[in-house]
PDB file of C-alpha atoms in Angstrom:
ATOM      1  CA  MET H 421       1.693  -0.151 -82.288  1.00 94.00           C
ATOM      2  CA  ALA H 422       2.014  -0.863 -85.839  1.00 94.00           C
ATOM      3  CA  ALA H 423       6.052   0.137 -85.768  1.00 95.00           C
ATOM      4  CA  ALA H 424       6.473  -2.562 -82.818  1.00 94.00           C
ATOM      5  CA  GLY H 425       4.841  -4.894 -85.254  1.00 95.00           C
ATOM      6  CA  PHE H 426       1.379  -5.023 -83.820  1.00 95.00           C
ATOM      7  CA  LYS H 427      -2.076  -4.437 -84.740  1.00 93.00           C
ATOM      8  CA  TYR H 428      -4.132  -2.290 -82.682  1.00 91.00           C
ATOM      9  CA  PHE H 429      -8.229  -1.887 -82.661  1.00 88.00           C
ATOM     10  CA  GLU H 430     -10.176   0.569 -81.816  1.00 83.00           C
ATOM     11  CA  LYS H 431     -11.881  -0.325 -78.884  1.00 78.00           C
ATOM     12  CA  PRO H 432     -15.758  -0.318 -79.512  1.00 73.00           C
ATOM     13  CA  VAL H 433     -18.340   2.100 -77.962  1.00 72.00           C
ATOM     14  CA  VAL H 434     -19.781   0.880 -74.667  1.00 69.00           C
ATOM     15  CA  ALA H 435     -23.803   1.800 -74.480  1.00 67.00           C
ATOM     16  CA  GLU H 436     -25.035   3.483 -70.993  1.00 68.00           C
ATOM     17  CA  SER H 437     -26.405   0.785 -68.865  1.00 64.00           C
ATOM     18  CA  GLY H 438     -29.257   3.004 -67.604  1.00 70.00           C
ATOM     19  CA  GLN H 439     -28.788   2.093 -64.084  1.00 78.00           C
ATOM     20  CA  PRO H 440     -29.472   4.835 -61.498  1.00 86.00           C
ATOM     21  CA  ASP H 441     -26.187   5.619 -59.779  1.00 87.00           C
ATOM     22  CA  PHE H 442     -26.655   4.690 -55.947  1.00 94.00           C
ATOM     23  CA  PRO H 443     -23.312   5.887 -54.059  1.00 93.00           C
ATOM     24  CA  TYR H 444     -24.379   5.828 -50.991  1.00 96.00           C
ATOM     25  CA  VAL H 445     -27.680   3.805 -50.379  1.00 97.00           C
ATOM     26  CA  VAL H 446     -30.333   3.092 -52.506  1.00 96.00           C
ATOM     27  CA  ASP H 447     -33.108   5.091 -51.814  1.00 96.00           C
ATOM     28  CA  ASP H 448     -36.035   4.343 -54.408  1.00 95.00           C
ATOM     29  CA  VAL H 449     -38.346   1.750 -53.192  1.00 96.00           C
ATOM     30  CA  ALA H 450     -40.079   1.366 -56.583  1.00 95.00           C
ATOM     31  CA  TRP H 451     -36.858   0.899 -58.103  1.00 95.00           C
ATOM     32  CA  ALA H 452     -35.548  -1.829 -55.151  1.00 96.00           C
ATOM     33  CA  ARG H 453     -38.648  -3.735 -55.791  1.00 95.00           C
ATOM     34  CA  ALA H 454     -38.258  -4.013 -59.545  1.00 94.00           C
ATOM     35  CA  ASN H 455     -34.477  -4.448 -59.695  1.00 93.00           C
ATOM     36  CA  GLY H 456     -32.685  -5.566 -56.550  1.00 92.00           C
ATOM     37  CA  TYR H 457     -29.333  -5.012 -57.054  1.00 88.00           C
ATOM     38  CA  GLY H 458     -29.933  -3.901 -59.946  1.00 82.00           C
ATOM     39  CA  ALA H 459     -28.278  -5.938 -63.494  1.00 66.00           C
ATOM     40  CA  GLY H 460     -25.175  -7.690 -62.872  1.00 57.00           C
ATOM     41  CA  PRO H 461     -21.996  -7.197 -65.274  1.00 53.00           C
ATOM     42  CA  VAL H 462     -22.440  -7.883 -68.845  1.00 55.00           C
ATOM     43  CA  ALA H 463     -20.200  -9.950 -70.441  1.00 53.00           C
ATOM     44  CA  PRO H 464     -18.140  -7.912 -73.145  1.00 55.00           C
ATOM     45  CA  ALA H 465     -18.877  -9.091 -77.074  1.00 59.00           C
ATOM     46  CA  VAL H 466     -15.716 -10.703 -78.757  1.00 62.00           C
ATOM     47  CA  ASP H 467     -14.316  -8.013 -80.825  1.00 77.00           C
ATOM     48  CA  PRO H 468     -11.228  -7.755 -83.358  1.00 85.00           C
ATOM     49  CA  ALA H 469      -8.920  -7.402 -80.649  1.00 86.00           C
ATOM     50  CA  GLY H 470      -9.705  -9.548 -78.338  1.00 86.00           C
ATOM     51  CA  ARG H 471      -9.378 -11.991 -81.125  1.00 89.00           C
ATOM     52  CA  TYR H 472      -6.289 -10.744 -82.120  1.00 92.00           C
ATOM     53  CA  PHE H 473      -5.068 -10.800 -78.951  1.00 91.00           C
ATOM     54  CA  ALA H 474      -5.635 -13.987 -77.906  1.00 91.00           C
ATOM     55  CA  GLY H 475      -3.841 -15.170 -81.047  1.00 93.00           C
ATOM     56  CA  LEU H 476      -0.571 -13.781 -79.716  1.00 94.00           C
ATOM     57  CA  SER H 477       1.730 -16.292 -77.924  1.00 95.00           C
ATOM     58  CA  ARG H 478       2.417 -15.441 -74.403  1.00 95.00           C
ATOM     59  CA  GLU H 479       5.424 -13.509 -75.200  1.00 96.00           C
ATOM     60  CA  GLN H 480       4.162 -11.817 -77.981  1.00 96.00           C
ATOM     61  CA  GLN H 481       1.038 -10.694 -75.539  1.00 96.00           C
ATOM     62  CA  ASP H 482       3.562  -9.469 -72.977  1.00 96.00           C
ATOM     63  CA  ALA H 483       5.355  -7.396 -75.496  1.00 97.00           C
ATOM     64  CA  TRP H 484       1.821  -6.055 -76.951  1.00 96.00           C
ATOM     65  CA  ARG H 485       0.949  -4.914 -73.386  1.00 95.00           C
ATOM     66  CA  LEU H 486       4.726  -3.305 -72.939  1.00 96.00           C
ATOM     67  CA  ALA H 487       4.284  -0.973 -76.386  1.00 96.00           C
ATOM     68  CA  LEU H 488       0.808   0.224 -75.557  1.00 96.00           C
ATOM     69  CA  VAL H 489       1.043   0.994 -72.025  1.00 94.00           C
ATOM     70  CA  GLY H 490       4.782   0.964 -71.333  1.00 94.00           C
ATOM     71  CA  SER H 491       6.432   0.338 -68.295  1.00 92.00           C
ATOM     72  CA  GLY H 492       6.647   1.934 -64.485  1.00 89.00           C
ATOM     73  CA  ARG H 493       4.735   4.711 -63.145  1.00 88.00           C
ATOM     74  CA  GLN H 494       6.140   8.075 -63.976  1.00 90.00           C
ATOM     75  CA  LEU H 495       2.878   9.765 -63.930  1.00 93.00           C
ATOM     76  CA  SER H 496       1.131  10.059 -60.543  1.00 91.00           C
ATOM     77  CA  VAL H 497      -1.737  11.660 -58.746  1.00 90.00           C
ATOM     78  CA  GLU H 498      -2.809  11.683 -55.335  1.00 86.00           C
ATOM     79  CA  LEU H 499      -6.895  11.324 -54.705  1.00 82.00           C
ATOM     80  CA  GLY H 500      -6.728  11.425 -51.014  1.00 74.00           C
ATOM     81  CA  PRO H 501      -5.332   9.135 -47.995  1.00 73.00           C
ATOM     82  CA  GLY H 502      -4.159   5.748 -49.431  1.00 76.00           C
ATOM     83  CA  ARG H 503      -5.592   6.732 -52.988  1.00 82.00           C
ATOM     84  CA  ARG H 504      -3.337   7.115 -55.458  1.00 88.00           C
ATOM     85  CA  LEU H 505      -3.613   6.393 -58.906  1.00 90.00           C
ATOM     86  CA  SER H 506      -0.453   5.938 -61.408  1.00 93.00           C
ATOM     87  CA  ALA H 507       0.395   5.241 -65.197  1.00 93.00           C
ATOM     88  CA  SER H 508       3.610   4.996 -67.426  1.00 94.00           C
ATOM     89  CA  SER H 509       4.654   7.891 -69.599  1.00 95.00           C
ATOM     90  CA  THR H 510       6.050   5.556 -72.052  1.00 95.00           C
ATOM     91  CA  GLY H 511       4.367   3.186 -74.423  1.00 95.00           C
ATOM     92  CA  CYS H 512       1.857   4.245 -77.348  1.00 96.00           C
ATOM     93  CA  ILE H 513      -0.721   5.104 -75.066  1.00 95.00           C
ATOM     94  CA  ALA H 514       1.451   7.726 -73.328  1.00 96.00           C
ATOM     95  CA  SER H 515       2.818   8.669 -76.444  1.00 95.00           C
ATOM     96  CA  ALA H 516      -0.560   9.337 -78.213  1.00 94.00           C
ATOM     97  CA  ARG H 517      -1.678  11.611 -75.174  1.00 95.00           C
ATOM     98  CA  ARG H 518       1.486  13.604 -75.279  1.00 95.00           C
ATOM     99  CA  THR H 519       0.820  14.533 -78.725  1.00 93.00           C
ATOM    100  CA  LEU H 520      -2.539  15.475 -78.386  1.00 94.00           C
ATOM    101  CA  TYR H 521      -2.246  17.657 -75.039  1.00 95.00           C
ATOM    102  CA  GLY H 522       1.254  18.373 -75.019  1.00 92.00           C
ATOM    103  CA  ASP H 523       1.818  18.227 -71.486  1.00 92.00           C
ATOM    104  CA  LEU H 524       1.142  14.800 -70.328  1.00 94.00           C
ATOM    105  CA  ALA H 525       1.552  14.983 -66.808  1.00 93.00           C
ATOM    106  CA  ARG H 526      -0.634  18.037 -66.525  1.00 93.00           C
ATOM    107  CA  TRP H 527      -3.177  16.380 -68.405  1.00 94.00           C
ATOM    108  CA  PHE H 528      -3.194  12.819 -66.579  1.00 95.00           C
ATOM    109  CA  LYS H 529      -3.359  14.663 -63.384  1.00 92.00           C
ATOM    110  CA  ALA H 530      -6.168  17.034 -64.182  1.00 93.00           C
ATOM    111  CA  ARG H 531      -8.088  14.082 -66.137  1.00 93.00           C
ATOM    112  CA  ARG H 532      -7.825  11.625 -63.131  1.00 93.00           C
ATOM    113  CA  LEU H 533      -8.698  14.293 -60.478  1.00 91.00           C
ATOM    114  CA  THR H 534     -11.954  15.364 -62.477  1.00 91.00           C
ATOM    115  CA  ASP H 535     -12.846  11.626 -63.375  1.00 91.00           C
ATOM    116  CA  ASN H 536     -12.758  10.980 -59.433  1.00 91.00           C
ATOM    117  CA  LEU H 537     -14.550  14.019 -58.272  1.00 92.00           C
ATOM    118  CA  GLY H 538     -17.638  12.314 -57.058  1.00 92.00           C
ATOM    119  CA  LEU H 539     -15.054   9.754 -55.119  1.00 91.00           C
ATOM    120  CA  LEU H 540     -13.453  12.748 -53.301  1.00 91.00           C
ATOM    121  CA  VAL H 541     -17.065  14.130 -52.819  1.00 95.00           C
ATOM    122  CA  GLN H 542     -17.757  10.771 -51.193  1.00 94.00           C
ATOM    123  CA  ASP H 543     -15.034  10.495 -49.288  1.00 92.00           C
ATOM    124  CA  ARG H 544     -15.892  13.570 -47.155  1.00 94.00           C
ATOM    125  CA  VAL H 545     -19.397  12.898 -46.997  1.00 97.00           C
ATOM    126  CA  ARG H 546     -18.615   9.627 -45.327  1.00 96.00           C
ATOM    127  CA  ARG H 547     -16.463  11.492 -42.900  1.00 95.00           C
ATOM    128  CA  ASP H 548     -19.141  13.863 -41.799  1.00 97.00           C
ATOM    129  CA  PRO H 549     -20.877  13.089 -38.165  1.00 98.00           C
ATOM    130  CA  ARG H 550     -24.020  14.004 -39.545  1.00 98.00           C
ATOM    131  CA  TYR H 551     -23.998  11.596 -42.379  1.00 98.00           C
ATOM    132  CA  LEU H 552     -22.544   8.936 -39.666  1.00 98.00           C
ATOM    133  CA  ALA H 553     -25.393   9.831 -37.220  1.00 98.00           C
ATOM    134  CA  ALA H 554     -27.863   9.310 -40.044  1.00 98.00           C
ATOM    135  CA  MET H 555     -26.201   5.920 -41.348  1.00 98.00           C
ATOM    136  CA  ALA H 556     -26.504   4.741 -37.496  1.00 98.00           C
ATOM    137  CA  GLU H 557     -30.529   5.619 -37.538  1.00 98.00           C
ATOM    138  CA  TRP H 558     -30.625   3.460 -41.081  1.00 98.00           C
ATOM    139  CA  ALA H 559     -28.648   0.550 -39.451  1.00 98.00           C
ATOM    140  CA  GLY H 560     -31.317   0.802 -36.571  1.00 98.00           C
ATOM    141  CA  CYS H 561     -33.988   0.631 -39.135  1.00 98.00           C
ATOM    142  CA  VAL H 562     -32.717  -2.684 -41.305  1.00 98.00           C
ATOM    143  CA  LYS H 563     -31.806  -4.264 -37.912  1.00 97.00           C
ATOM    144  CA  GLY H 564     -35.584  -3.984 -37.147  1.00 97.00           C
ATOM    145  CA  ARG H 565     -36.288  -5.674 -40.158  1.00 96.00           C
ATOM    146  CA  GLY H 566     -34.080  -8.652 -39.724  1.00 96.00           C
ATOM    147  CA  TYR H 567     -30.793  -7.656 -41.303  1.00 96.00           C
ATOM    148  CA  ASP H 568     -27.343  -6.872 -38.996  1.00 96.00           C
ATOM    149  CA  ALA H 569     -25.796  -4.232 -41.052  1.00 97.00           C
ATOM    150  CA  ASP H 570     -23.898  -1.017 -40.252  1.00 97.00           C
ATOM    151  CA  ASP H 571     -24.031   0.018 -43.556  1.00 97.00           C
ATOM    152  CA  PRO H 572     -25.413  -1.017 -47.412  1.00 96.00           C
ATOM    153  CA  GLY H 573     -22.412  -2.242 -48.446  1.00 95.00           C
ATOM    154  CA  GLU H 574     -22.093  -4.701 -44.839  1.00 97.00           C
ATOM    155  CA  LEU H 575     -26.170  -5.474 -46.089  1.00 97.00           C
ATOM    156  CA  ARG H 576     -24.935  -6.854 -48.823  1.00 95.00           C
ATOM    157  CA  GLU H 577     -22.155  -8.978 -47.535  1.00 96.00           C
ATOM    158  CA  VAL H 578     -24.720 -10.266 -44.929  1.00 96.00           C
ATOM    159  CA  VAL H 579     -27.310 -11.299 -47.680  1.00 96.00           C
ATOM    160  CA  ALA H 580     -24.395 -13.498 -49.751  1.00 94.00           C
ATOM    161  CA  ALA H 581     -23.353 -15.167 -46.620  1.00 95.00           C
ATOM    162  CA  ARG H 582     -27.126 -15.949 -46.100  1.00 93.00           C
ATOM    163  CA  ASN H 583     -27.533 -16.877 -50.032  1.00 93.00           C
ATOM    164  CA  GLU H 584     -24.368 -18.865 -50.363  1.00 93.00           C
ATOM    165  CA  GLY H 585     -25.233 -22.046 -52.116  1.00 93.00           C
ATOM    166  CA  LEU H 586     -28.823 -21.583 -52.612  1.00 93.00           C
ATOM    167  CA  ALA H 587     -30.778 -21.644 -56.151  1.00 95.00           C
ATOM    168  CA  ALA H 588     -30.509 -18.329 -58.215  1.00 93.00           C
ATOM    169  CA  PRO H 589     -34.241 -17.568 -58.004  1.00 94.00           C
ATOM    170  CA  VAL H 590     -33.883 -17.702 -54.293  1.00 94.00           C
ATOM    171  CA  VAL H 591     -30.988 -15.369 -54.193  1.00 94.00           C
ATOM    172  CA  ARG H 592     -32.672 -13.134 -56.470  1.00 94.00           C
ATOM    173  CA  ALA H 593     -35.718 -12.680 -54.130  1.00 95.00           C
ATOM    174  CA  ALA H 594     -33.420 -12.602 -51.314  1.00 96.00           C
ATOM    175  CA  GLU H 595     -31.355  -9.700 -52.820  1.00 95.00           C
ATOM    176  CA  VAL H 596     -34.860  -7.674 -53.674  1.00 96.00           C
ATOM    177  CA  SER H 597     -36.010  -8.077 -49.966  1.00 97.00           C
ATOM    178  CA  ALA H 598     -32.958  -6.779 -48.672  1.00 97.00           C
ATOM    179  CA  THR H 599     -33.063  -4.270 -51.100  1.00 97.00           C
ATOM    180  CA  VAL H 600     -36.485  -2.988 -50.801  1.00 97.00           C
ATOM    181  CA  ALA H 601     -35.596  -2.516 -46.989  1.00 97.00           C
ATOM    182  CA  GLU H 602     -32.298  -1.126 -47.500  1.00 97.00           C
ATOM    183  CA  ALA H 603     -34.489   2.046 -49.625  1.00 97.00           C
ATOM    184  CA  MET H 604     -37.611   1.695 -46.770  1.00 97.00           C
ATOM    185  CA  CYS H 605     -34.699   2.637 -44.465  1.00 98.00           C
ATOM    186  CA  ALA H 606     -33.494   5.381 -46.477  1.00 97.00           C
ATOM    187  CA  GLN H 607     -36.397   7.189 -46.775  1.00 97.00           C
ATOM    188  CA  SER H 608     -38.238   6.250 -43.185  1.00 97.00           C
ATOM    189  CA  THR H 609     -34.298   7.554 -41.138  1.00 97.00           C
ATOM    190  CA  SER H 610     -32.967  10.969 -41.675  1.00 97.00           C
ATOM    191  CA  LEU H 611     -30.534   9.396 -43.922  1.00 97.00           C
ATOM    192  CA  VAL H 612     -32.036  10.955 -47.381  1.00 97.00           C
ATOM    193  CA  ARG H 613     -32.635  14.164 -46.066  1.00 97.00           C
ATOM    194  CA  THR H 614     -29.262  14.294 -44.498  1.00 97.00           C
ATOM    195  CA  LEU H 615     -27.538  13.322 -48.075  1.00 97.00           C
ATOM    196  CA  ARG H 616     -29.687  15.936 -49.507  1.00 96.00           C
ATOM    197  CA  GLU H 617     -28.171  18.571 -47.235  1.00 96.00           C
ATOM    198  CA  VAL H 618     -24.471  17.335 -47.137  1.00 97.00           C
ATOM    199  CA  GLU H 619     -23.385  15.971 -50.465  1.00 96.00           C
ATOM    200  CA  PRO H 620     -24.092  19.356 -52.397  1.00 96.00           C
ATOM    201  CA  GLU H 621     -21.589  21.244 -50.088  1.00 97.00           C
ATOM    202  CA  TYR H 622     -18.633  18.702 -50.201  1.00 96.00           C
ATOM    203  CA  ARG H 623     -19.294  18.691 -53.874  1.00 96.00           C
ATOM    204  CA  ALA H 624     -19.122  22.208 -53.964  1.00 96.00           C
ATOM    205  CA  ALA H 625     -16.186  22.627 -51.744  1.00 96.00           C
ATOM    206  CA  VAL H 626     -13.872  20.058 -53.612  1.00 94.00           C
ATOM    207  CA  THR H 627     -15.077  21.863 -56.718  1.00 94.00           C
ATOM    208  CA  ALA H 628     -13.994  25.049 -55.742  1.00 95.00           C
ATOM    209  CA  GLU H 629     -10.659  23.093 -54.281  1.00 91.00           C
ATOM    210  CA  ARG H 630     -10.086  21.785 -57.640  1.00 90.00           C
ATOM    211  CA  TRP H 631     -11.037  24.644 -59.755  1.00 93.00           C
ATOM    212  CA  SER H 632      -7.546  24.979 -61.465  1.00 91.00           C
ATOM    213  CA  GLU H 633      -7.264  21.662 -62.880  1.00 90.00           C
ATOM    214  CA  LEU H 634     -10.989  21.398 -64.194  1.00 91.00           C
ATOM    215  CA  VAL H 635      -9.864  24.751 -66.174  1.00 93.00           C
ATOM    216  CA  GLY H 636      -6.860  23.530 -67.044  1.00 92.00           C
ATOM    217  CA  LEU H 637      -8.166  20.440 -68.445  1.00 93.00           C
ATOM    218  CA  ASN H 638     -10.866  22.208 -70.423  1.00 93.00           C
ATOM    219  CA  GLY H 639      -7.840  24.415 -71.996  1.00 94.00           C
ATOM    220  CA  LEU H 640      -5.752  21.041 -72.544  1.00 94.00           C
ATOM    221  CA  GLU H 641      -8.624  19.208 -74.427  1.00 93.00           C
ATOM    222  CA  GLN H 642      -9.805  22.350 -76.306  1.00 94.00           C
ATOM    223  CA  ASP H 643      -6.624  22.454 -77.615  1.00 94.00           C
ATOM    224  CA  ALA H 644      -6.241  18.961 -78.690  1.00 94.00           C
ATOM    225  CA  VAL H 645      -9.029  19.000 -80.915  1.00 94.00           C
ATOM    226  CA  PRO H 646      -7.612  20.425 -84.201  1.00 92.00           C
ATOM    227  CA  ARG H 647      -5.027  18.047 -83.485  1.00 91.00           C
ATOM    228  CA  ALA H 648      -7.413  15.068 -82.989  1.00 91.00           C
ATOM    229  CA  ASN H 649      -9.014  16.267 -86.367  1.00 90.00           C
ATOM    230  CA  VAL H 650      -5.555  16.192 -88.322  1.00 89.00           C
ATOM    231  CA  ALA H 651      -4.916  12.410 -86.630  1.00 86.00           C
ATOM    232  CA  LEU H 652      -8.442  11.512 -87.509  1.00 84.00           C
ATOM    233  CA  GLY H 653      -7.996  13.057 -91.163  1.00 83.00           C
ATOM    234  CA  ASN H 654     -10.641  15.866 -90.408  1.00 73.00           C
ATOM    235  CA  ARG H 655      -8.880  18.621 -91.568  1.00 56.00           C
TER     236      ARG H 655
END
């Protein structure tokens, strides 16, 4: 970036939120009662990089982005039907990764597949007839509690539509009530039991299918450690 005439600041480490992950449905009634939808997005603190970037002209900002991330989509990986991740093989980020890992295209594919392994599993779970049957039970349960929704995502849409324009405390109370209903129906129907049965099956299958990429990524990143130490001055 310095060679391109710009400054670059290392991104600050973002602390973990500590919020549980509920990829399919909130199934913890106590958590739902205490948290509703959980904490909203936290506004990032102003950092030196943000101040520096804001001080650049529009043309300089465009040039900064081009120098950092390059242009085009020469790197690509297919994660499933209609889901493809792409990136540039030019720019300073690509140059740094190529220096660290050697085979940039191989690293990109393995890293992105590994990062998104959970999504690959979730896609298969959501198409499984057992999951679909259990979710239909869940939908019947929440309908009995006053929410006409086929899945948790639609439940949130229903609640958001009902709460549009209302005061924040009213919205918060409605969100908590809906999340409690979501969790209670997950527990009282076959949904939780089905997820415990189905999800590990697909996680094992996807891991087996992607094993070569997982092993390859581990090798690439282990080999990169000495190069990273040299770059950081930790000889």
